[in-house]
Amino acid sequence: MNGSRAAALTVAWRLASFRSRLEGLPAFPIVILGTLALLAIFADFIAPHDPQVGLLGERFRPPAWQAGGSTAHLLGTDHVGRDVLSRLIFGARISMTVGFTAVIFAGVVGTTLGILAGYLGGWVDQVIMRVTDAWLALPALTFAIFLAAIVGPSASNIVIIMALVYWTRYARVVRGEVLSLKERDYVRLAIVAGCSKRTIMKRHILPNVVNSSIVLATLMLGVVIVTEAALSFLGVGVPPPQPAWGLMLADGKKGLMAGYWWLTVLPGLCIMLMVLSANLLGDWLRVKLDPQLRQL
Amino acid sequence: MKRFILRRVGYALLSLVVLSATIFVFVRLTGDPSVLLVEPGASKADIDAIRADLGLDRPLLVQYALFVKGLLKADFGRSFYYRTPVLELYLERLPNSLMLAVVAMAFSLVIGIPSGIIAAMRVNSGWDGAGKVFALLGLSMPSFWVGLLMILFFSVYLGWLPSSGSGTPLHILMPAFALGWYFAAAHMRLTRSSMLEVLGSEYIKLARLKGLPETLVICKHAFKNALIPVLTLAGINLVLMINVAVVVETVFAWPGVGRLFYEGIAFRDFPVVQTSIILSGTMIVAVNLAVDLLYAVIDPRIRYER
Amino acid sequence: MSDTPLLDVRGLTTHYVSARGTRVTRAVEDVSFTLRDGETLGIVGESGSGKTTLALSLLRLLPPGARIIAGAIRFEGEDLLAKRESEMRHIRGKRIAMILQDPMASLNPLFTIGDQVGEPLRVHEGASRRGAWERARELLGAVRISAPNARVRNYPHELSGGMRQRIVGAIAISCGPRLLIADEPTTSLDVTIQAQYLSLLRELQRAQGLALIFITHNLGIVARMCDKVAVMYGGRIVESGPVRRIFGAPAHPYTRALIESIPKLGDSNGRLTAIEGQPPDPAALPEGCAFHPRCPVRLEKCATERPRDSVVGDEHRTACWLHG
């Protein structure tokens, strides 16, 4: 009796604290990212056409509301007659998967190395931080293109490339945090109590830097998506005929001088909305979770 | 002071070593680097010659030493496509990139600094809000998309500006704006926060206590101080602009080093790609070092730190 | 000169309102005092008692969010609160000058000493660049800075803290003001330099016959420097009067506690009495007398009713129920 009541109270309390945590959650980015996620998951059911197959006879159809457009292709067709709407919807799947996996990959690598560097210090710190400093000197896009030129383009390679390019940003921030955490009493206490380094890093350090990593990851999401789009645009990202937004922009150039605006405006708009949402969410999270994380 | 300089120079050199090692390792990571470094369709004899050149049969450390030796002699190999030394190609394109970067920087400062100041002077007002929206858009709109939109509007619809190429002053406007766009947002953010910090300082309070007119307080006492960090960032960003213009230069067919880099990938011209990234990294390490040292010279407090 | 005081403040009230208008901080509440030519008034209180806000209110240079709600400030017979901003500008730096707390931060790092000292002269008296420079040199001499000819060309970071505070003093007296407000001008200086600076201030005051408002939390300095004292607590003046009366016969328990907490030389036996409790949060002042939670002799009504101002002696007033 009593036990279940206590459990119910606990649940209620948890819910309340969860809700207060969500207070002020900005609606715009949540709606946009949620919609994109749904589109990405259910792309097969939502998209009216096959995103990779087109009819040459249907090429360069304008959106439905313009003269010459038809309701069969609501947002028009591209240079080989593929349905733009369907490609945009499937493009969300690519951007979402690449964006999230790359950010998580980079986050796991960067956070781990950051903790090791910060906590162990000495030569481990020196090695990791020298590599971080040197790699940070490379412009992200240039570095990514270089790597893509070596390993060759594919969606899974893009994720690896992004992780290689962006882990350094996590490592630097996390290391800084760990250095200050090391001086806290509870960490010192754990050392005195004889906990192993492994345990301290796992139980005492990691939970305290995870917030920063999450904030950083959200802010990085936008950066990663733009980089992916740029790589695809240059032809070293997601290989054609897949419907990546960056690739669509590259294809759109073929109709640009003829004024086929929808091929340039729409994919870019999708990129912008997603990046904007990620940035807004990241800003909100930063204020909420980690007001100290001012730089980045 | 001397120790500080030595230390910073040491770090910079170390960074360059790590950079070259990184590139060396990555090139060999995929297996046989001669595949990358040999022209498509080369004969067996050519491949063997390249292999001997790289010393692929010798230990890795020796190979690395050979690689660094080549770099130090500024021997970056020949372009497969242009059949000229890569360094020559690069230096030929560099002035174009620099010109583009300078104009882009001018755009970004002309937009970023005044809007940042206005936002700081009217915190939480409509101006400030508009500034925030602008900064967010700047960070969220990829520069190459901005470029494409501009082509669509100014070249295709209005027919005012040439859509690509170089030669006349008109050609530089759109690529420079597209490139400067992102940086304008960054410069605005920094101007705003730096101005806010200065406006809250004691010497601004004292300037007002002296009875100076508000315009003099802002223009003389606040502006100059607030501008220092912005100009430092602009200095770094100018070098960054040269090195991140790949996509914008591609969109507008602007013949800079970014376009060269892109051609390197498009034509599978690996020596060009490798050289571009090495020089890119070197340039940025150098400018970071220069800024660190300059700061130490300007600000006596930094010298005694550490 | 005449009977009208140099400065006459009546019922001055300044509040801070938070950005959303939800929190009101009563930084200065119903403050009145007068100051005659050449007089020195010490304003004493803990941090957060409203001293600095009071000083900035007099010059109408409040930070954003702060507003003068009520009261009157008459300076040389003119109502400062009725003046336009441009008219206020001609008073600041010319007729009323102020010295800020932190000499290290008060000077602009990018301009020479000569430029900054001469600036008020150029603005208020239309001095030429060269004329201002010349006067700056004299002023540096007046605040006892050695080699003024070289110093005018220096930048602030090339000078020590004590020197910079002298320079701030030189800026303050540059236009020959009638009133000088010094907001804890010595707290960030070394003790030996403090003493020098205080005697310099006295000297300048005598030479120019200016009135001085000296803001401090250090009663020892007040005893040395001032003719009159006003003790502030929770935004109000709880006791005011001539220095000798306040130190000889303090009426308010807070003043008494403050005086008892001054360490005395050679009194090895005497204990230092600290004031119990914490200074109040100015955003949430207690009901009644703001001091009652810490007061050792509080009455029942102290917690509910605010004490009225009452006269306890010649020019000696206090707001305490023990005297009401």
Short mmCIF file of C-alpha atoms in Angstrom, two decimals, chain C:
data_model
loop_
_atom_site.label_atom_id
_atom_site.label_comp_id
_atom_site.label_asym_id
_atom_site.label_seq_id
_atom_site.Cartn_x
_atom_site.Cartn_y
_atom_site.Cartn_z
CA MET C 1 28.18 82.99 1.87
CA SER C 2 24.46 82.86 2.32
CA ASP C 3 22.09 80.66 4.24
CA THR C 4 21.13 78.44 1.32
CA PRO C 5 23.20 75.28 1.57
CA LEU C 6 25.35 74.14 -1.35
CA LEU C 7 23.51 70.87 -1.58
CA ASP C 8 20.06 70.16 -0.20
CA VAL C 9 18.68 66.65 -0.68
CA ARG C 10 15.10 65.97 0.38
CA GLY C 11 13.35 62.63 0.49
CA LEU C 12 15.48 61.13 -2.29
CA THR C 13 14.27 57.67 -3.29
CA THR C 14 15.92 55.49 -5.95
CA HIS C 15 14.72 52.05 -6.91
CA TYR C 16 16.08 49.36 -9.19
CA VAL C 17 13.45 47.62 -11.25
CA SER C 18 14.38 44.27 -12.80
CA ALA C 19 14.06 43.80 -16.54
CA ARG C 20 10.63 42.22 -16.28
CA GLY C 21 9.46 44.72 -13.69
CA THR C 22 8.84 42.00 -11.13
CA ARG C 23 11.56 42.73 -8.60
CA VAL C 24 11.96 46.13 -7.04
CA THR C 25 15.08 46.89 -5.05
CA ARG C 26 14.78 49.87 -2.75
CA ALA C 27 18.37 50.98 -2.96
CA VAL C 28 17.84 54.48 -1.60
CA GLU C 29 14.74 55.32 0.41
CA ASP C 30 13.67 58.74 1.63
CA VAL C 31 17.14 60.19 2.16
CA SER C 32 17.57 63.82 3.22
CA PHE C 33 20.65 65.81 4.14
CA THR C 34 22.29 69.17 3.54
CA LEU C 35 25.83 70.21 2.88
CA ARG C 36 27.36 73.70 3.11
CA ASP C 37 30.29 75.11 1.20
CA GLY C 38 33.58 73.59 2.27
CA GLU C 39 31.97 71.04 4.54
CA THR C 40 32.81 67.35 4.57
CA LEU C 41 30.09 64.77 4.93
CA GLY C 42 30.93 61.14 5.52
CA ILE C 43 28.42 58.55 4.37
CA VAL C 44 28.99 55.27 6.17
CA GLY C 45 27.44 51.87 5.71
CA GLU C 46 28.02 48.26 4.81
CA SER C 47 28.12 47.20 1.17
CA GLY C 48 24.63 47.10 -0.26
CA SER C 49 23.39 49.86 2.01
CA GLY C 50 22.84 52.20 -0.92
CA LYS C 51 25.80 54.54 -0.56
CA THR C 52 27.00 54.33 -4.15
CA THR C 53 23.49 54.50 -5.58
CA LEU C 54 22.93 57.63 -3.53
CA ALA C 55 26.08 59.20 -4.98
CA LEU C 56 25.16 58.29 -8.54
CA SER C 57 21.62 59.60 -7.98
CA LEU C 58 23.05 63.02 -7.11
CA LEU C 59 24.70 63.10 -10.55
CA ARG C 60 21.80 61.36 -12.25
CA LEU C 61 24.15 58.77 -13.71
CA LEU C 62 22.34 55.65 -12.63
CA PRO C 63 22.83 52.27 -14.25
CA PRO C 64 20.04 51.04 -16.53
CA GLY C 65 17.07 49.85 -14.51
CA ALA C 66 17.59 52.31 -11.67
CA ARG C 67 15.25 55.26 -11.37
CA ILE C 68 14.81 58.20 -9.04
CA ILE C 69 11.25 57.75 -7.82
CA ALA C 70 10.82 60.72 -5.54
CA GLY C 71 12.58 63.55 -3.78
CA ALA C 72 14.40 66.74 -4.63
CA ILE C 73 18.06 67.59 -5.13
CA ARG C 74 18.91 71.30 -4.94
CA PHE C 75 22.45 72.23 -5.82
CA GLU C 76 23.45 75.90 -5.51
CA GLY C 77 19.76 76.61 -5.41
CA GLU C 78 18.97 74.81 -8.65
CA ASP C 79 16.76 71.74 -8.89
CA LEU C 80 18.90 69.02 -10.46
CA LEU C 81 16.00 66.65 -11.04
CA ALA C 82 14.28 69.23 -13.21
CA LYS C 83 17.24 69.67 -15.49
CA ARG C 84 17.53 68.30 -18.98
CA GLU C 85 20.22 65.71 -19.70
CA SER C 86 22.30 68.25 -21.63
CA GLU C 87 22.19 70.65 -18.69
CA MET C 88 23.21 67.86 -16.31
CA ARG C 89 26.21 67.24 -18.51
CA HIS C 90 27.47 70.75 -17.83
CA ILE C 91 27.23 70.10 -14.12
CA ARG C 92 29.02 66.76 -14.14
CA GLY C 93 32.77 67.17 -14.06
CA LYS C 94 32.46 70.96 -13.86
CA ARG C 95 30.49 71.75 -10.73
CA ILE C 96 30.16 68.30 -9.21
CA ALA C 97 32.98 65.82 -9.64
CA MET C 98 33.27 62.26 -8.48
CA ILE C 99 36.11 59.85 -7.75
CA LEU C 100 35.33 56.19 -8.30
CA GLN C 101 36.34 53.19 -6.22
CA ASP C 102 38.75 51.45 -8.51
CA PRO C 103 41.67 53.54 -9.75
CA MET C 104 43.03 50.64 -11.77
CA ALA C 105 39.89 50.51 -13.90
CA SER C 106 38.87 54.18 -13.94
CA LEU C 107 41.33 55.28 -16.59
CA ASN C 108 40.94 54.39 -20.22
CA PRO C 109 43.88 52.18 -21.16
CA LEU C 110 44.17 53.55 -24.69
CA PHE C 111 44.65 57.26 -24.01
CA THR C 112 47.50 59.17 -22.44
CA ILE C 113 47.25 60.65 -18.96
CA GLY C 114 47.48 64.17 -20.38
CA ASP C 115 44.60 63.54 -22.73
CA GLN C 116 42.37 62.16 -20.00
CA VAL C 117 43.18 64.83 -17.44
CA GLY C 118 42.71 67.62 -19.96
CA GLU C 119 39.49 66.23 -21.36
CA PRO C 120 37.02 67.93 -18.98
CA LEU C 121 38.72 71.27 -19.66
CA ARG C 122 38.30 70.85 -23.37
CA VAL C 123 34.66 69.91 -23.03
CA HIS C 124 33.59 72.36 -20.34
CA GLU C 125 35.85 75.33 -20.92
CA GLY C 126 36.60 74.95 -24.60
CA ALA C 127 40.32 74.77 -23.91
CA SER C 128 42.56 74.13 -26.87
CA ARG C 129 44.42 70.86 -27.13
CA ARG C 130 47.63 72.55 -26.11
CA GLY C 131 46.00 74.58 -23.35
CA ALA C 132 44.40 71.47 -21.88
CA TRP C 133 47.72 69.67 -22.00
CA GLU C 134 49.39 72.58 -20.21
CA ARG C 135 46.73 72.61 -17.49
CA ALA C 136 46.98 68.83 -17.18
CA ARG C 137 50.63 69.25 -16.30
CA GLU C 138 49.80 71.76 -13.59
CA LEU C 139 47.08 69.56 -12.22
CA LEU C 140 49.43 66.60 -11.98
CA GLY C 141 51.73 68.82 -10.01
CA ALA C 142 48.83 69.83 -7.77
CA VAL C 143 48.15 66.20 -6.89
CA ARG C 144 51.84 65.74 -6.06
CA ILE C 145 52.88 63.64 -9.00
CA SER C 146 56.57 63.93 -9.63
CA ALA C 147 57.86 64.75 -13.10
CA PRO C 148 54.46 65.77 -14.49
CA ASN C 149 56.03 66.69 -17.81
CA ALA C 150 56.92 63.08 -18.43
CA ARG C 151 53.81 61.60 -16.87
CA VAL C 152 51.35 63.36 -19.17
CA ARG C 153 52.72 61.29 -22.00
CA ASN C 154 52.38 57.98 -20.13
CA TYR C 155 49.58 55.46 -20.50
CA PRO C 156 47.70 54.28 -17.42
CA HIS C 157 49.28 50.83 -17.29
CA GLU C 158 52.70 52.43 -16.89
CA LEU C 159 51.72 53.93 -13.53
CA SER C 160 51.14 52.47 -10.08
CA GLY C 161 47.73 52.24 -8.41
CA GLY C 162 48.42 55.10 -6.04
CA MET C 163 49.51 57.33 -8.89
CA ARG C 164 46.49 56.47 -10.94
CA GLN C 165 44.19 57.38 -8.09
CA ARG C 166 45.96 60.74 -7.81
CA ILE C 167 45.34 61.22 -11.49
CA VAL C 168 41.67 60.45 -11.01
CA GLY C 169 41.78 63.13 -8.32
CA ALA C 170 43.40 65.54 -10.77
CA ILE C 171 40.62 64.86 -13.26
CA ALA C 172 38.05 65.54 -10.56
CA ILE C 173 39.42 68.96 -9.60
CA SER C 174 40.33 69.99 -13.14
CA CYS C 175 37.37 72.32 -13.65
CA GLY C 176 37.28 73.64 -10.10
CA PRO C 177 34.09 71.93 -8.90
CA ARG C 178 32.14 73.10 -5.85
CA LEU C 179 31.38 69.57 -4.71
CA LEU C 180 33.50 66.46 -4.83
CA ILE C 181 32.06 63.02 -4.21
CA ALA C 182 34.62 60.37 -3.33
CA ASP C 183 33.28 56.82 -3.40
CA GLU C 184 35.58 54.67 -1.28
CA PRO C 185 38.58 56.20 -3.03
CA THR C 186 41.15 54.41 -0.90
CA THR C 187 39.83 50.88 -0.44
CA SER C 188 42.00 49.40 -3.13
CA LEU C 189 45.16 51.20 -2.09
CA ASP C 190 47.91 50.11 0.30
CA VAL C 191 47.53 51.45 3.81
CA THR C 192 50.50 53.81 3.62
CA ILE C 193 49.32 55.19 0.31
CA GLN C 194 45.81 55.54 1.73
CA ALA C 195 47.02 57.97 4.34
CA GLN C 196 48.90 60.03 1.77
CA TYR C 197 45.89 60.13 -0.47
CA LEU C 198 43.59 61.23 2.31
CA SER C 199 45.83 64.11 3.31
CA LEU C 200 46.06 65.08 -0.37
CA LEU C 201 42.27 65.18 -0.54
CA ARG C 202 42.09 67.38 2.58
CA GLU C 203 44.69 69.67 1.15
CA LEU C 204 42.85 70.02 -2.15
CA GLN C 205 39.62 70.61 -0.31
CA ARG C 206 41.13 73.41 1.76
CA ALA C 207 42.92 74.98 -1.18
CA GLN C 208 39.83 75.06 -3.36
CA GLY C 209 37.22 75.42 -0.63
CA LEU C 210 35.13 72.64 -2.03
CA ALA C 211 32.57 70.55 -0.26
CA LEU C 212 33.29 66.84 0.02
CA ILE C 213 31.05 63.83 0.29
CA PHE C 214 33.13 60.95 1.47
CA ILE C 215 31.63 57.51 1.03
CA THR C 216 33.24 54.74 3.04
CA HIS C 217 32.70 51.79 5.31
CA ASN C 218 35.69 52.79 7.38
CA LEU C 219 34.68 54.82 10.43
CA GLY C 220 38.29 55.58 11.24
CA ILE C 221 38.60 57.55 8.03
CA VAL C 222 35.38 59.39 8.79
CA ALA C 223 36.71 60.45 12.17
CA ARG C 224 39.79 61.89 10.53
CA MET C 225 38.23 63.47 7.48
CA CYS C 226 34.69 64.60 8.11
CA ASP C 227 32.68 67.31 9.81
CA LYS C 228 29.38 65.44 9.60
CA VAL C 229 28.39 61.80 9.28
CA ALA C 230 25.35 60.04 7.87
CA VAL C 231 25.04 56.35 8.67
CA MET C 232 23.12 54.35 6.08
CA TYR C 233 21.42 51.03 6.59
CA GLY C 234 19.11 49.29 4.15
CA GLY C 235 18.88 52.33 1.87
CA ARG C 236 17.99 54.80 4.66
CA ILE C 237 19.95 57.22 6.78
CA VAL C 238 19.51 55.84 10.27
CA GLU C 239 21.58 58.46 12.03
CA SER C 240 23.23 61.71 11.09
CA GLY C 241 25.01 64.50 12.87
CA PRO C 242 28.34 66.15 13.63
CA VAL C 243 31.25 63.71 13.84
CA ARG C 244 31.99 64.46 17.47
CA ARG C 245 28.40 63.84 18.59
CA ILE C 246 28.11 60.62 16.62
CA PHE C 247 31.32 59.18 18.02
CA GLY C 248 30.74 60.59 21.49
CA ALA C 249 27.10 59.68 21.89
CA PRO C 250 25.84 57.41 19.17
CA ALA C 251 22.07 57.18 19.31
CA HIS C 252 21.27 54.32 16.95
CA PRO C 253 22.20 50.77 17.98
CA TYR C 254 23.66 50.15 14.52
CA THR C 255 25.98 53.14 14.81
CA ARG C 256 26.97 52.02 18.27
CA ALA C 257 27.77 48.54 16.95
CA LEU C 258 29.80 50.02 14.11
CA ILE C 259 31.87 52.13 16.47
CA GLU C 260 32.44 49.20 18.82
CA SER C 261 33.71 47.13 15.95
CA ILE C 262 36.60 49.52 15.28
CA PRO C 263 39.82 47.97 16.60
CA LYS C 264 41.48 50.33 19.07
CA LEU C 265 45.19 50.68 19.44
CA GLY C 266 46.69 49.67 22.78
CA ASP C 267 43.42 48.26 24.03
CA SER C 268 44.62 44.69 24.17
CA ASN C 269 41.96 43.68 26.65
CA GLY C 270 38.95 45.03 24.90
CA ARG C 271 37.11 42.59 22.70
CA LEU C 272 36.13 43.37 19.21
CA THR C 273 32.43 43.18 18.90
CA ALA C 274 31.14 42.04 15.58
CA ILE C 275 27.63 42.82 14.46
CA GLU C 276 25.56 39.66 14.54
CA GLY C 277 23.90 38.44 11.41
CA GLN C 278 24.23 39.44 7.79
CA PRO C 279 23.54 42.77 6.10
CA PRO C 280 20.04 42.62 4.63
CA ASP C 281 19.33 41.80 1.00
CA PRO C 282 18.35 45.19 -0.46
CA ALA C 283 15.77 43.44 -2.62
CA ALA C 284 14.02 41.97 0.41
CA LEU C 285 14.32 44.39 3.31
CA PRO C 286 12.74 43.41 6.62
CA GLU C 287 9.51 45.04 7.73
CA GLY C 288 9.60 47.85 10.22
CA CYS C 289 13.12 48.95 11.08
CA ALA C 290 15.46 47.20 8.61
CA PHE C 291 17.98 46.67 11.39
CA HIS C 292 15.64 44.94 13.84
CA PRO C 293 16.67 41.33 13.10
CA ARG C 294 20.23 42.18 14.16
CA CYS C 295 19.41 44.73 16.82
CA PRO C 296 20.42 43.80 20.40
CA VAL C 297 17.93 46.21 22.00
CA ARG C 298 14.93 45.86 19.72
CA LEU C 299 11.44 46.62 20.93
CA GLU C 300 8.31 44.82 19.87
CA LYS C 301 7.16 47.46 17.43
CA CYS C 302 10.54 47.57 15.68
CA ALA C 303 9.46 44.54 13.65
CA THR C 304 6.26 46.14 12.40
CA GLU C 305 6.51 49.92 12.42
CA ARG C 306 9.20 51.96 10.82
CA PRO C 307 10.78 54.41 13.28
CA ARG C 308 10.38 58.11 12.58
CA ASP C 309 13.23 60.54 12.32
CA SER C 310 13.75 62.28 15.61
CA VAL C 311 16.10 64.95 16.88
CA VAL C 312 18.39 63.84 19.67
CA GLY C 313 20.70 66.82 19.82
CA ASP C 314 22.10 69.76 17.94
CA GLU C 315 21.84 68.75 14.27
CA HIS C 316 21.88 65.17 15.50
CA ARG C 317 19.02 63.02 14.24
CA THR C 318 18.25 59.33 14.28
CA ALA C 319 15.52 56.97 13.20
CA CYS C 320 15.11 54.59 16.13
CA TRP C 321 12.22 53.77 18.43
CA LEU C 322 14.49 54.08 21.45
CA HIS C 323 14.48 57.80 20.79
CA GLY C 324 11.11 58.22 19.16
#
